[in-house]
Short mmCIF file of C-alpha atoms and ligand atoms in Angstrom, two decimals:
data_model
loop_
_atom_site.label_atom_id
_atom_site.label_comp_id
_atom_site.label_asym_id
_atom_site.label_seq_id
_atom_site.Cartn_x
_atom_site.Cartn_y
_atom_site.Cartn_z
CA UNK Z 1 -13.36 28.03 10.37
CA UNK Z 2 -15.31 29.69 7.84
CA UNK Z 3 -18.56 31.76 8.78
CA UNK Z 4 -21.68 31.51 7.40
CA UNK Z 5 -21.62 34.86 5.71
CA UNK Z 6 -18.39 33.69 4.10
CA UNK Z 7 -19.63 30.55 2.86
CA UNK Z 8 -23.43 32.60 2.09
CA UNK Z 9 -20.86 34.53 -0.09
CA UNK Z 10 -19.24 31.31 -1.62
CA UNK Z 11 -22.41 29.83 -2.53
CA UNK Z 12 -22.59 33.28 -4.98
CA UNK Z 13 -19.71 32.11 -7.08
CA UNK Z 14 -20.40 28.52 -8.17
CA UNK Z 15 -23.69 27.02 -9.58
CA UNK Z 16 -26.55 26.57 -6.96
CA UNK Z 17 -26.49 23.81 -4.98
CA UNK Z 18 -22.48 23.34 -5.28
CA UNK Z 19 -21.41 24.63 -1.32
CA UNK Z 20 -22.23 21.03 0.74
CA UNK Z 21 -21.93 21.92 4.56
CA UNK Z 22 -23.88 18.14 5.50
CA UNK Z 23 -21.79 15.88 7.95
CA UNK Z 24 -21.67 13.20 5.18
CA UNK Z 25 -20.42 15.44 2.57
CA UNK Z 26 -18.04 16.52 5.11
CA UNK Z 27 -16.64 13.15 6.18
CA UNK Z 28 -16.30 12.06 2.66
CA UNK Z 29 -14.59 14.43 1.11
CA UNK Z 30 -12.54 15.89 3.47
CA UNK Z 31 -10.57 12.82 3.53
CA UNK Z 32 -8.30 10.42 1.60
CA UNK Z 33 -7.47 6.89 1.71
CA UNK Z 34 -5.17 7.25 4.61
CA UNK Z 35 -7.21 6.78 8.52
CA UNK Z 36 -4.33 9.07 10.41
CA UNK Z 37 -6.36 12.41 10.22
CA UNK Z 38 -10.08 13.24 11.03
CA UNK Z 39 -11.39 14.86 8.42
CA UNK Z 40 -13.23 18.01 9.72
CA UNK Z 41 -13.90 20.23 6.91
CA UNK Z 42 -16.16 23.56 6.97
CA UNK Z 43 -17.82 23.37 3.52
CA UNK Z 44 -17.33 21.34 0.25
CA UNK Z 45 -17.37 23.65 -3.09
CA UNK Z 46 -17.70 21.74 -6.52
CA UNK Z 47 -16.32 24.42 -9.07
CA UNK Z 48 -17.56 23.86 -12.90
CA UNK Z 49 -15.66 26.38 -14.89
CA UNK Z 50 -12.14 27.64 -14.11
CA UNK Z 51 -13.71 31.15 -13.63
CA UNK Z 52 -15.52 29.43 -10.57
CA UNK Z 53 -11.98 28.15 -9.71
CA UNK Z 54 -10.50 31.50 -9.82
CA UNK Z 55 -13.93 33.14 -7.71
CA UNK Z 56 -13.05 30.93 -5.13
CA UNK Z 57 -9.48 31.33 -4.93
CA UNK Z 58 -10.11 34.71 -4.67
CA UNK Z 59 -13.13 34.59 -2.08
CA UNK Z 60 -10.32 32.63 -0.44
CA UNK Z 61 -7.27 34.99 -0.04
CA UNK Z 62 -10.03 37.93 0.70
CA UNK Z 63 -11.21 35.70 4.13
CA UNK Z 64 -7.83 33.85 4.36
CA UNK Z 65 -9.84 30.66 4.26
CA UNK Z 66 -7.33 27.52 3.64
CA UNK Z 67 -8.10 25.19 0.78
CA UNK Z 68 -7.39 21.87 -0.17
CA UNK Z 69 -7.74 20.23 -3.90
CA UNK Z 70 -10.03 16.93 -3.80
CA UNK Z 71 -9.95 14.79 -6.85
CA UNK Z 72 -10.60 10.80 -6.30
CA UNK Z 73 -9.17 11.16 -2.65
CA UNK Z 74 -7.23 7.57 -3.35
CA UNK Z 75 -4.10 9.36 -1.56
CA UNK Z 76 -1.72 7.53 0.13
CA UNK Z 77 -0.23 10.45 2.61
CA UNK Z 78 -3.37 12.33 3.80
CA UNK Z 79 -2.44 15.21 1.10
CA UNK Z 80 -6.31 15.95 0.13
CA UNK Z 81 -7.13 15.25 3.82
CA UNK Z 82 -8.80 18.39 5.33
CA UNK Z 83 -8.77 18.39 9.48
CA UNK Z 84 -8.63 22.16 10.69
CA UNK Z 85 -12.10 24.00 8.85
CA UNK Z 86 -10.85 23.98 5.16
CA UNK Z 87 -12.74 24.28 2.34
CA UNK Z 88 -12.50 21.27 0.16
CA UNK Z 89 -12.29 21.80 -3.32
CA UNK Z 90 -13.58 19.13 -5.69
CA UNK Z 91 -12.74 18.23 -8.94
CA UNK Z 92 -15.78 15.88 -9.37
CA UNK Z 93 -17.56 18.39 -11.60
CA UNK Z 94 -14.81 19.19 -13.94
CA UNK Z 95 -14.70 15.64 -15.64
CA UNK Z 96 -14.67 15.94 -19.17
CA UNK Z 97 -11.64 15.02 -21.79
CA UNK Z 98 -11.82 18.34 -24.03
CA UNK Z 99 -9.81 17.50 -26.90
CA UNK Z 100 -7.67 14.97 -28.59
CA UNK Z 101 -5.62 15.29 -31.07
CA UNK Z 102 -3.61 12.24 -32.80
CA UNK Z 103 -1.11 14.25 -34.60
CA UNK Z 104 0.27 15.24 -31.63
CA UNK Z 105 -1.63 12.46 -29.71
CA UNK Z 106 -2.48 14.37 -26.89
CA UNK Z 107 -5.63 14.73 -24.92
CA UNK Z 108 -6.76 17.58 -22.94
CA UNK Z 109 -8.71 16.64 -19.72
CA UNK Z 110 -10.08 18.56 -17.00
CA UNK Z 111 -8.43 17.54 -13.59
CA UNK Z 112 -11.48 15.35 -12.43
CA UNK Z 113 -11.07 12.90 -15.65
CA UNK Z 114 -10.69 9.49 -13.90
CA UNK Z 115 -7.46 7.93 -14.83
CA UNK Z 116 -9.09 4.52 -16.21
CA UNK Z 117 -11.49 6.86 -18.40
CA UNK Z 118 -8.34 8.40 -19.81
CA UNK Z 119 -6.78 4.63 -20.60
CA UNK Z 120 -9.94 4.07 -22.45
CA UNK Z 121 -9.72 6.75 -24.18
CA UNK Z 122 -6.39 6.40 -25.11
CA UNK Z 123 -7.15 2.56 -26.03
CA UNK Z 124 -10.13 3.51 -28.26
CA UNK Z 125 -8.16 5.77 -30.36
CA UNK Z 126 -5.62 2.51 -30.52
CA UNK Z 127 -3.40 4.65 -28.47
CA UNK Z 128 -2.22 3.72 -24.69
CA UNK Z 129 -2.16 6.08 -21.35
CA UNK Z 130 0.48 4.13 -19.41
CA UNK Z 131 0.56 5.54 -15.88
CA UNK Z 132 -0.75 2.71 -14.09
CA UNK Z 133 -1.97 1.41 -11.00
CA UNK Z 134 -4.02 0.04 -8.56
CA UNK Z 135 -6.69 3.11 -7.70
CA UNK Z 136 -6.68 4.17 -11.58
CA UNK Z 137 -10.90 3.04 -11.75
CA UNK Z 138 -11.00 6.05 -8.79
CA UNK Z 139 -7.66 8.33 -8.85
CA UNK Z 140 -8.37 11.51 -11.13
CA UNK Z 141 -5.49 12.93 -13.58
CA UNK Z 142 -5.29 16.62 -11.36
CA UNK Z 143 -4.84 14.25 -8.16
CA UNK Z 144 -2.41 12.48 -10.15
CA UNK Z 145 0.13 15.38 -11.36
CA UNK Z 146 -0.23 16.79 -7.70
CA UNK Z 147 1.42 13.45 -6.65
CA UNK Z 148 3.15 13.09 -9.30
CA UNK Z 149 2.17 9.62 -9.57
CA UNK Z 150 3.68 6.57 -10.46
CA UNK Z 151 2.25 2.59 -10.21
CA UNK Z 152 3.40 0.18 -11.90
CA UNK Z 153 4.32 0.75 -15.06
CA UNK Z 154 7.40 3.31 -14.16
CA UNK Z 155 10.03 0.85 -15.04
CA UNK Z 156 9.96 1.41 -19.25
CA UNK Z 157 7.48 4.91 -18.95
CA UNK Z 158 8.36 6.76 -16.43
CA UNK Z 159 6.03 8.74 -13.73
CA UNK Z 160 2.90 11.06 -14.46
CA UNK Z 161 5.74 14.03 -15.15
CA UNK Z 162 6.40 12.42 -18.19
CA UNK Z 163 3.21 12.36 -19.84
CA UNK Z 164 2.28 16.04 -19.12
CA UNK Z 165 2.71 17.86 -22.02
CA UNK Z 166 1.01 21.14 -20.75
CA UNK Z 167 -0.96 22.62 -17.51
CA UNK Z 168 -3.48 25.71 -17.46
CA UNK Z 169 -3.03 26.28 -13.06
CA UNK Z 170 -5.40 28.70 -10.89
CA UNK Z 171 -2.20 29.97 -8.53
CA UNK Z 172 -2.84 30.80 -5.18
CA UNK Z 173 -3.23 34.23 -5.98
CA UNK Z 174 -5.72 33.44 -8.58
CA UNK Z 175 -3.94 34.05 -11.38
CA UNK Z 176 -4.55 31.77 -14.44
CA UNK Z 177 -0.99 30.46 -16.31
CA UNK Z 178 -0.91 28.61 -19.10
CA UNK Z 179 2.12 26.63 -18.72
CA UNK Z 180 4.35 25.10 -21.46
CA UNK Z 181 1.83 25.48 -24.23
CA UNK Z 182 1.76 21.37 -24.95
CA UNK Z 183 5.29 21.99 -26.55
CA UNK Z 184 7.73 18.87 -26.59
CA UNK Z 185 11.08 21.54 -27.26
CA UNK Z 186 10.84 24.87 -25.21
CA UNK Z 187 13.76 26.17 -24.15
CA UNK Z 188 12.45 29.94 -22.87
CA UNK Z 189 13.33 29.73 -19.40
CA UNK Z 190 12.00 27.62 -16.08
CA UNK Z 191 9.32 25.02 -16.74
CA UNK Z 192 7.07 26.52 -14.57
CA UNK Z 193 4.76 23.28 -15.20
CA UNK Z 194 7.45 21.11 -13.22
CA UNK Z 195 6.80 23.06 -10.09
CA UNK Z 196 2.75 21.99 -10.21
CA UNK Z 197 3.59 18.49 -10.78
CA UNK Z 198 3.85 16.57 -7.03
CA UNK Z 199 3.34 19.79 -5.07
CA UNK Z 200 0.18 18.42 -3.68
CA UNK Z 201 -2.03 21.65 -3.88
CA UNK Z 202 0.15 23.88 -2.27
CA UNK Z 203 1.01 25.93 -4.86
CA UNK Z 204 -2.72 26.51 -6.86
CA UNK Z 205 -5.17 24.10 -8.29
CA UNK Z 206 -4.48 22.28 -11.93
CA UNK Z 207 -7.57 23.37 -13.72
CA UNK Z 208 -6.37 21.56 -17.21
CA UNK Z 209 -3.76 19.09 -18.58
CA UNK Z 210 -2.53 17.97 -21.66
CA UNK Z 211 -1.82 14.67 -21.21
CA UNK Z 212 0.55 12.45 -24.00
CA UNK Z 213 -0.47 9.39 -24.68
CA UNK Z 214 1.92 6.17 -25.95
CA UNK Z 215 1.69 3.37 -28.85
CA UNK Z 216 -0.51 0.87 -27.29
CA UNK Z 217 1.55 -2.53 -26.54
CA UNK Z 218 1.12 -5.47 -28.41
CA UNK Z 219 1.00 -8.73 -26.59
CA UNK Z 220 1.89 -8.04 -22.94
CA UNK Z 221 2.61 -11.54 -21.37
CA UNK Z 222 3.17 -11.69 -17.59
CA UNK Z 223 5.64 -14.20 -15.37
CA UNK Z 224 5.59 -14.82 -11.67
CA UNK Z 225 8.38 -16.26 -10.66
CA UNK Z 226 9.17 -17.86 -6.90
CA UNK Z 227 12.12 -16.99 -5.30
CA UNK Z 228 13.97 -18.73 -2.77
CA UNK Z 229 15.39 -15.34 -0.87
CA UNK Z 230 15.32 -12.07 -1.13
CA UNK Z 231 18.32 -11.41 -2.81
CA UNK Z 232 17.74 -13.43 -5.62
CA UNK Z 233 15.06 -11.08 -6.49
CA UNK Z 234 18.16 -7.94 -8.08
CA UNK Z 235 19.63 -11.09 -10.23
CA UNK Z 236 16.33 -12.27 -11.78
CA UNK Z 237 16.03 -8.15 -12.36
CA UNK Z 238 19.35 -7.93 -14.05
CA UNK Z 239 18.82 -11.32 -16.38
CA UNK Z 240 15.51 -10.23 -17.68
CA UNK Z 241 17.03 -6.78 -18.14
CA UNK Z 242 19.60 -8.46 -20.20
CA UNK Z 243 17.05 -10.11 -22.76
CA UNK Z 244 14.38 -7.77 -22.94
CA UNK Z 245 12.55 -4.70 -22.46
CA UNK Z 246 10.66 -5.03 -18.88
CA UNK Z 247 7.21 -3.24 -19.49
CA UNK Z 248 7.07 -3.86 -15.23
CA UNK Z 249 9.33 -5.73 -12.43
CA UNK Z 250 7.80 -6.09 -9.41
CA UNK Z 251 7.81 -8.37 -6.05
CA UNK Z 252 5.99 -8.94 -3.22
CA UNK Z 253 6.39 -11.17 -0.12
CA UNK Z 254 4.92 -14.59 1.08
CA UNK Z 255 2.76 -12.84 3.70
CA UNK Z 256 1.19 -10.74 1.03
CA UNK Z 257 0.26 -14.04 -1.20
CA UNK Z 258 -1.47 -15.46 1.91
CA UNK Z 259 -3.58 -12.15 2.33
CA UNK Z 260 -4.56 -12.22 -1.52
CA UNK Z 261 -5.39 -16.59 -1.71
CA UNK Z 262 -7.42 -15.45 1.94
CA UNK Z 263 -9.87 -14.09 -0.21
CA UNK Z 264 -10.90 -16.53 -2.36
CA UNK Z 265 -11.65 -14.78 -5.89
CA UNK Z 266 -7.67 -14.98 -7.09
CA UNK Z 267 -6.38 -18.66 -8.02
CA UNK Z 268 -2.83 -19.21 -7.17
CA UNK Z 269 0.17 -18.92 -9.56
CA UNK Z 270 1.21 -22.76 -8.49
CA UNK Z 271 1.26 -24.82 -5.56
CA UNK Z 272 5.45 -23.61 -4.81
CA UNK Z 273 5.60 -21.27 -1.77
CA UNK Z 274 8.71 -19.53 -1.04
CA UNK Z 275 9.15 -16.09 0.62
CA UNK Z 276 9.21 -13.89 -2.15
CA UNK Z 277 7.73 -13.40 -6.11
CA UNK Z 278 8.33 -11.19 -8.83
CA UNK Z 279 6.18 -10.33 -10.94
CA UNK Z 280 7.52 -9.37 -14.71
CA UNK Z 281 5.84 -8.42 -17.87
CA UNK Z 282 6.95 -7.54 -21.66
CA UNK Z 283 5.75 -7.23 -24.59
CA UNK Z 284 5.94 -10.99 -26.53
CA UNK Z 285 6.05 -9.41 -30.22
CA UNK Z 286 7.35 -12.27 -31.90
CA UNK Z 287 8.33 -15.88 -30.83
CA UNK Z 288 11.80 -14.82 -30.28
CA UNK Z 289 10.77 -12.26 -27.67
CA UNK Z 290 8.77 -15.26 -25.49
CA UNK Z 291 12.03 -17.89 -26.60
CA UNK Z 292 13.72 -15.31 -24.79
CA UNK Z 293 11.66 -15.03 -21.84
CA UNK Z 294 11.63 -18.78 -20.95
CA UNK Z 295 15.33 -19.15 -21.80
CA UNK Z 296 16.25 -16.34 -18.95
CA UNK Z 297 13.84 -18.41 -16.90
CA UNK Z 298 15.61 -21.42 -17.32
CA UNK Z 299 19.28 -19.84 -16.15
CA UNK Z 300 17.43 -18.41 -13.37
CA UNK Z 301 16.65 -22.07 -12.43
CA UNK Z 302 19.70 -22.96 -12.91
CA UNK Z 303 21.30 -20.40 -10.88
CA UNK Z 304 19.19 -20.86 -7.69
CA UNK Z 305 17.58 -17.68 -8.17
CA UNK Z 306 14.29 -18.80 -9.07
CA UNK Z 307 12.24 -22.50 -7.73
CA UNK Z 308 9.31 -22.30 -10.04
CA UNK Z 309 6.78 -19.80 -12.51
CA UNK Z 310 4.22 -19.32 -14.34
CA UNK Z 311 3.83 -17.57 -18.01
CA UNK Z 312 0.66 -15.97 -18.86
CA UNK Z 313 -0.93 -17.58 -22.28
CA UNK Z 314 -3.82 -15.88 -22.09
CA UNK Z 315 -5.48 -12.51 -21.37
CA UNK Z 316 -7.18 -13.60 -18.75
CA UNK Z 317 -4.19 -15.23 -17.34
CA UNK Z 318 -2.47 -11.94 -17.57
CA UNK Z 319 -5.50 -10.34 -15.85
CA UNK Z 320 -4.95 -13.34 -12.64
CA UNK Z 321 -1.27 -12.94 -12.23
CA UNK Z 322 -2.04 -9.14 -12.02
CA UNK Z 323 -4.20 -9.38 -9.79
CA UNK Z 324 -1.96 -11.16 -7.38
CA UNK Z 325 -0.03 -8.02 -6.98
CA UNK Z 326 -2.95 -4.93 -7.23
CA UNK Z 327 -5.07 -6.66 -4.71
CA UNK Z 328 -2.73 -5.91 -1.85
CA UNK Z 329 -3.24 -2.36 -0.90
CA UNK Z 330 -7.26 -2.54 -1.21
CA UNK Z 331 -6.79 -6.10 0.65
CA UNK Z 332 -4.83 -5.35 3.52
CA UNK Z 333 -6.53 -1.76 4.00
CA UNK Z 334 -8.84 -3.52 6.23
CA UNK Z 335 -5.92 -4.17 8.65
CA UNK Z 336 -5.15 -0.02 8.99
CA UNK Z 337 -1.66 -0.66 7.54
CA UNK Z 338 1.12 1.79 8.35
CA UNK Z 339 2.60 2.76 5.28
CA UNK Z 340 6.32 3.12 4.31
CA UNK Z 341 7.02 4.27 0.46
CA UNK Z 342 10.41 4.11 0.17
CA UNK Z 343 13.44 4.72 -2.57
CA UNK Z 344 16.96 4.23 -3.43
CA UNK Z 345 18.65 3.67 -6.43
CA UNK Z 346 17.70 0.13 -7.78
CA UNK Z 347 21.79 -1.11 -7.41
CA UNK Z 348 21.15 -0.77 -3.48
CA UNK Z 349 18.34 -2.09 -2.97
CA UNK Z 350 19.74 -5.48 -1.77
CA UNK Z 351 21.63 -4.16 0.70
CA UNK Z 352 19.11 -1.25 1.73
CA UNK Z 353 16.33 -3.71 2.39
CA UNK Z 354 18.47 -5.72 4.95
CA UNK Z 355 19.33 -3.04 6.38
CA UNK Z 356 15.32 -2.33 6.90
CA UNK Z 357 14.12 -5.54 7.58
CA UNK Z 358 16.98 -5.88 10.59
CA UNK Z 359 14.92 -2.67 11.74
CA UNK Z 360 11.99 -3.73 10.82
CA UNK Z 361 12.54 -7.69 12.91
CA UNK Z 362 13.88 -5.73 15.90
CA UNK Z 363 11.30 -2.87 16.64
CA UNK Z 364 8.00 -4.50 15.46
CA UNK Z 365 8.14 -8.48 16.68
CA UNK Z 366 5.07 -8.74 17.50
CA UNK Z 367 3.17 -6.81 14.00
CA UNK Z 368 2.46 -8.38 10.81
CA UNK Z 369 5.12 -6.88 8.32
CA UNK Z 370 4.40 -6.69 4.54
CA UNK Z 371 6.56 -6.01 1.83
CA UNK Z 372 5.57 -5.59 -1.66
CA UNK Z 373 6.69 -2.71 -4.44
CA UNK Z 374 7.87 -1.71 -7.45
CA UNK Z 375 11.53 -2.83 -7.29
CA UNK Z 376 12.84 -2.98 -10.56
CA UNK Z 377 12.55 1.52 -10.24
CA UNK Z 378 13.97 0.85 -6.74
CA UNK Z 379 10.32 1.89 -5.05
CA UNK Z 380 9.31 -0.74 -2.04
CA UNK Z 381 6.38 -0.57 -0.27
CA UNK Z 382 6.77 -1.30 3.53
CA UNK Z 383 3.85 -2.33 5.67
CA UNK Z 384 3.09 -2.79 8.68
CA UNK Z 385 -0.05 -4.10 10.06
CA UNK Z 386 -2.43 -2.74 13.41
CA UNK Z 387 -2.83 -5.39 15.62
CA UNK Z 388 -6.67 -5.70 16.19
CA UNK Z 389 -6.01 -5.74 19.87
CA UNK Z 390 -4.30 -2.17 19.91
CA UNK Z 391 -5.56 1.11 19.53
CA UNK Z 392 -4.88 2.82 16.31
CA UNK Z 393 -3.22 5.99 18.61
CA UNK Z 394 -1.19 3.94 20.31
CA UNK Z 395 -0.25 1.63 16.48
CA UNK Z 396 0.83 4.95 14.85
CA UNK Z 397 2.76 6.62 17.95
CA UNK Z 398 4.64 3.33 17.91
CA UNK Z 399 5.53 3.19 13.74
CA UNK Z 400 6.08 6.78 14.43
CA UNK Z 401 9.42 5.91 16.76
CA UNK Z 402 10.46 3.23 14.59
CA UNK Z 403 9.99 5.42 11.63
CA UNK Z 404 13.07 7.64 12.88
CA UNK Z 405 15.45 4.55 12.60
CA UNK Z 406 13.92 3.29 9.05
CA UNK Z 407 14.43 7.25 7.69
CA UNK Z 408 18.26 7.45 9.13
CA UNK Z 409 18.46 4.65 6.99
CA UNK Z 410 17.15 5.83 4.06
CA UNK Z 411 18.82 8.92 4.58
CA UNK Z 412 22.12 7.31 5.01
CA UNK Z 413 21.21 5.05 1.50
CA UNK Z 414 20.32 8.77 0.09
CA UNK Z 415 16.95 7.53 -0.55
CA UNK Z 416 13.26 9.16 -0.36
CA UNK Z 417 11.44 8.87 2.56
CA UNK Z 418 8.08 9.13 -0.41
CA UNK Z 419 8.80 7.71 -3.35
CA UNK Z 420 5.84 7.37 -5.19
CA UNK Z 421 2.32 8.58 -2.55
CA UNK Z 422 3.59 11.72 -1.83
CA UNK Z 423 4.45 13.96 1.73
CA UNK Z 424 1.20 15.18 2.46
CA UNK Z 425 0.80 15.30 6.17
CA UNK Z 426 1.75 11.38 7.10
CA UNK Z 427 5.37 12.07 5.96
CA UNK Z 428 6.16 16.02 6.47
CA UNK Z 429 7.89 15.59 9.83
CA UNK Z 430 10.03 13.52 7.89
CA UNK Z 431 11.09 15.45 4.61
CA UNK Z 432 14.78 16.30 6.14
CA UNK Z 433 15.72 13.22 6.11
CA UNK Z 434 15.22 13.25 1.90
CA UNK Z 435 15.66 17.05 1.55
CA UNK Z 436 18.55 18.98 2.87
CA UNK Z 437 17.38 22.79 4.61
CA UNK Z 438 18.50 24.91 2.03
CA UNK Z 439 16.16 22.94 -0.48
CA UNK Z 440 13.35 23.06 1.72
CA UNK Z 441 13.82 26.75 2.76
CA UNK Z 442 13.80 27.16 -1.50
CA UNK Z 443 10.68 25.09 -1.71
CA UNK Z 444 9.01 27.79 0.80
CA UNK Z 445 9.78 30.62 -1.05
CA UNK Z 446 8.68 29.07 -4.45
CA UNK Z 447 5.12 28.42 -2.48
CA UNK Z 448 5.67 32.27 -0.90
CA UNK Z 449 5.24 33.14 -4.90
CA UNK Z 450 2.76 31.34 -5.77
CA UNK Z 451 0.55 31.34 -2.76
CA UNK Z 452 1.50 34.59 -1.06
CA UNK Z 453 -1.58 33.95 1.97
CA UNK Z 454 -0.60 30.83 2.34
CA UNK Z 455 -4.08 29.45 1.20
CA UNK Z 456 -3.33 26.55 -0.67
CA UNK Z 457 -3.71 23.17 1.12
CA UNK Z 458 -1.37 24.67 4.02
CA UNK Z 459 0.35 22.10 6.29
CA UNK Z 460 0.68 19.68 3.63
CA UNK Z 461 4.76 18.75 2.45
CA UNK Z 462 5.99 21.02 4.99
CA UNK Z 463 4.10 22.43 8.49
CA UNK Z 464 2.39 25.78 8.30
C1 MLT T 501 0.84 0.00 -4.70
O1 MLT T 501 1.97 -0.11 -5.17
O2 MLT T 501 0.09 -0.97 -4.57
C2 MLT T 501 0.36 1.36 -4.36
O3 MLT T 501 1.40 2.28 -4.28
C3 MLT T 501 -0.49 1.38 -3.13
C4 MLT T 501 0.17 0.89 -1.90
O4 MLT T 501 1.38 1.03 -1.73
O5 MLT T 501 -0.52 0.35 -1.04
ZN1 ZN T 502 3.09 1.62 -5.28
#
């Protein structure tokens, strides 16, 4: 806990009126998306400049107060959540895209630009900013590299990593490094940038980023498709593969459909229901492209694989089928869903999720189970739903004990146990399943380096 001389002091170092020590500014930003963790912050601090940044990094390691980076606190593993007297640090006041330049077509943002203000940026210059997902009108860019995040667009660009072409950092000893210089070839050495990107805060705060952007894409057209089973889900994959470039693949389940025609503002792909969908999109350039499209559909008919789909012709259309799949998380949040973001490579997924959902039947009869995810990168989202008669200690001590079983497996497919929302504190006890000790021990002494009190957003990816 900080005390009020310390934060008397802190108040001294940013603009007035930019320490917020009220309950409500405490319970909001102290926390994330996840409901695990009470927030219980001691003070909120809203640096402007990246000298402010640096003050209070400093103030910091001089009154070993912990900190913990807040940018659009959309997280998915209670990473920006603070629960033991931190100091939150927030972004919100650092907003502003800096620079662009379309020679090199790159944009410089401060860490609180809001992803779906960079995608408009990118689209008014006729450019694109593909990183993609549900929380992008909310998630900021700095919140983004510390997850390294991914959505779902990962399939043809890749995660946030890719598009990062530089990173000025505040380290946890308040040094300022400008890292990589927003060079694509650099071959001097480690690329210290790497390190920032997914270590959730613990190494120093992302006070910049150079960001690349993409050639905007012309004509994306959409198909859900109903499939009869589970596995016919890696064929349909592999067909589509075969004909053309997948801009996205994903798939969701029966029970998630139900949840999203529940509420009454999405209209339904068709009248079929079967227990899965995927969801694919490209980019119809020419007639041949869409010829293409709807003669893969047809063999998946013909195999078995798929019963029936539905094309987008329109934008709007597009837009719908969309929809079907963003709408889940935000739609069965109200249900406190426990959240599994899992990987392995796409080739064993098949046989992975079986292996799950024979967990999954046997330790949680009696909760609602959801699966949904990115599968053509191998990413699936498992969740599983409180049971409004149970109390939400008693719902997570129970996932907790199942969650042992569901990480041998993933351990034994050589999978990650956080494959897109990060460790933060919801997945920590869990990171030797993914990462062996020696890596972990090396991941310690890369944050002894950086963050040599052990200020930076401590007990997040590994316990304190
Ligand atoms: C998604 O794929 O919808 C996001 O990762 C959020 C979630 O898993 O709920
Ligand atoms: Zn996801």
């Amino acid at each position: 806990m900080t005390t009020a001389a310390q934060l008397d002091l802190l108040k001294t170092l940013v603009d007035p009126g930019k320490v917020l020590t009220d309950s409500a500014a405490l319970e909001t930003h102290g926390k994330d998306w996840t409901k695990q963790f009470a927030p219980a912050p001691s003070a909120v601090v809203f640096p402007k400049t990246v000298e402010q940044v640096q003050a209070i990094v400093r103030w910091a390691n001089q009154h070993k107060v912990a900190l913990v980076p807040s940018g659009g606190r959309t997280g998915l593993s209670a990473a920006a959540v603070a629960a033991n007297g931190e100091v939150v640090v927030s972004f919100d006041y650092m907003n502003q895209i800096l620079a662009f330049n379309e020679y090199d077509r790159s944009v410089v943002c401060q860490p609180g630009v809001v992803t779906a203000t960079l995608q408009q940026f990118a689209e008014d210059k006729g450019l694109y900013y593909p990183v993609d997902f549900a929380s992008a009108g909310s998630s900021q860019i700095g919140g983004n590299i510390g997850t390294n995040a991914g959505g779902i667009k990962v399939i043809r660009y890749g995660m946030t990593r890719n598009w990062v072409a530089g990173l000025k950092v505040v380290t946890g000893s308040g040094e300022l490094l400008e890292l990589n210089r927003d060079l694509i070839k650099n071959a001097t050495g480690y690329d210290l940038r790497q390190l920032f990107i997914g270590a959730e805060g613990t190494l120093g705060f992302v006070v910049e980023a150079t960001m690349r952007l993409e050639r905007a894409p012309k004509n994306l057209t959409a198909m859900v498709l109903a499939t009869p089973d589970f596995d016919s889900i890696m064929p349909v994959l592999h067909a589509f593969q075969g004909k053309l470039d997948l801009t996205a693949f994903e798939f969701f389940s029966d029970k998630c459909l139900d949840k999203i025609l529940a509420r009454g503002d999405v209209p339904a792909p068709f009248e079929t229901r079967t227990p899965y969908y995927a969801l694919l999109e490209f980019e119809a350039l020419n007639e041949d492209v869409a010829g293409a499209a709807l003669a893969t559909f047809e063999h998946c008919v013909e195999q078995g694989w798929v019963i029936d789909g539905v094309m987008s012709q329109s934008e709007q259309q597009l837009r719908n089928l969309w929809k079907l799949r963003e709408y889940i998380s935000e739609t069965i949040s109200h249900w406190i869903p426990y959240k599994n973001d899992i990987s392995v490579t796409v080739s064993q997924v098949p046989a992975f999720l079986r292996d799950i959902d024979a967990i999954v039947a046997s330790d949680y009869p009696d909760f609602d189970v959801l699966w949904y995810g990115h599968i053509g990168d191998g990413n699936l989202h498992l969740n599983i739903l409180k049971p409004e008669s149970l109390a939400k200690e008693e719902f997570f001590a129970r996932c907790a004990q199942v969650n042992l079983r569901v990480f041998e497996t993933v351990q034994r497919y050589n999978g990650s146990i956080s494959a897109e929302h990060g460790v933060g504190m919801t997945k920590r006890d869990y990171l030797g399943y993914s990462r062996s000790e020696a890596e972990i021990a090396c991941m310690k002494a890369i944050k002894a380096v950086f963050d040599p009190n052990g200020i930076m957003n401590p007990g997040k990816i590994f316990a304190v």
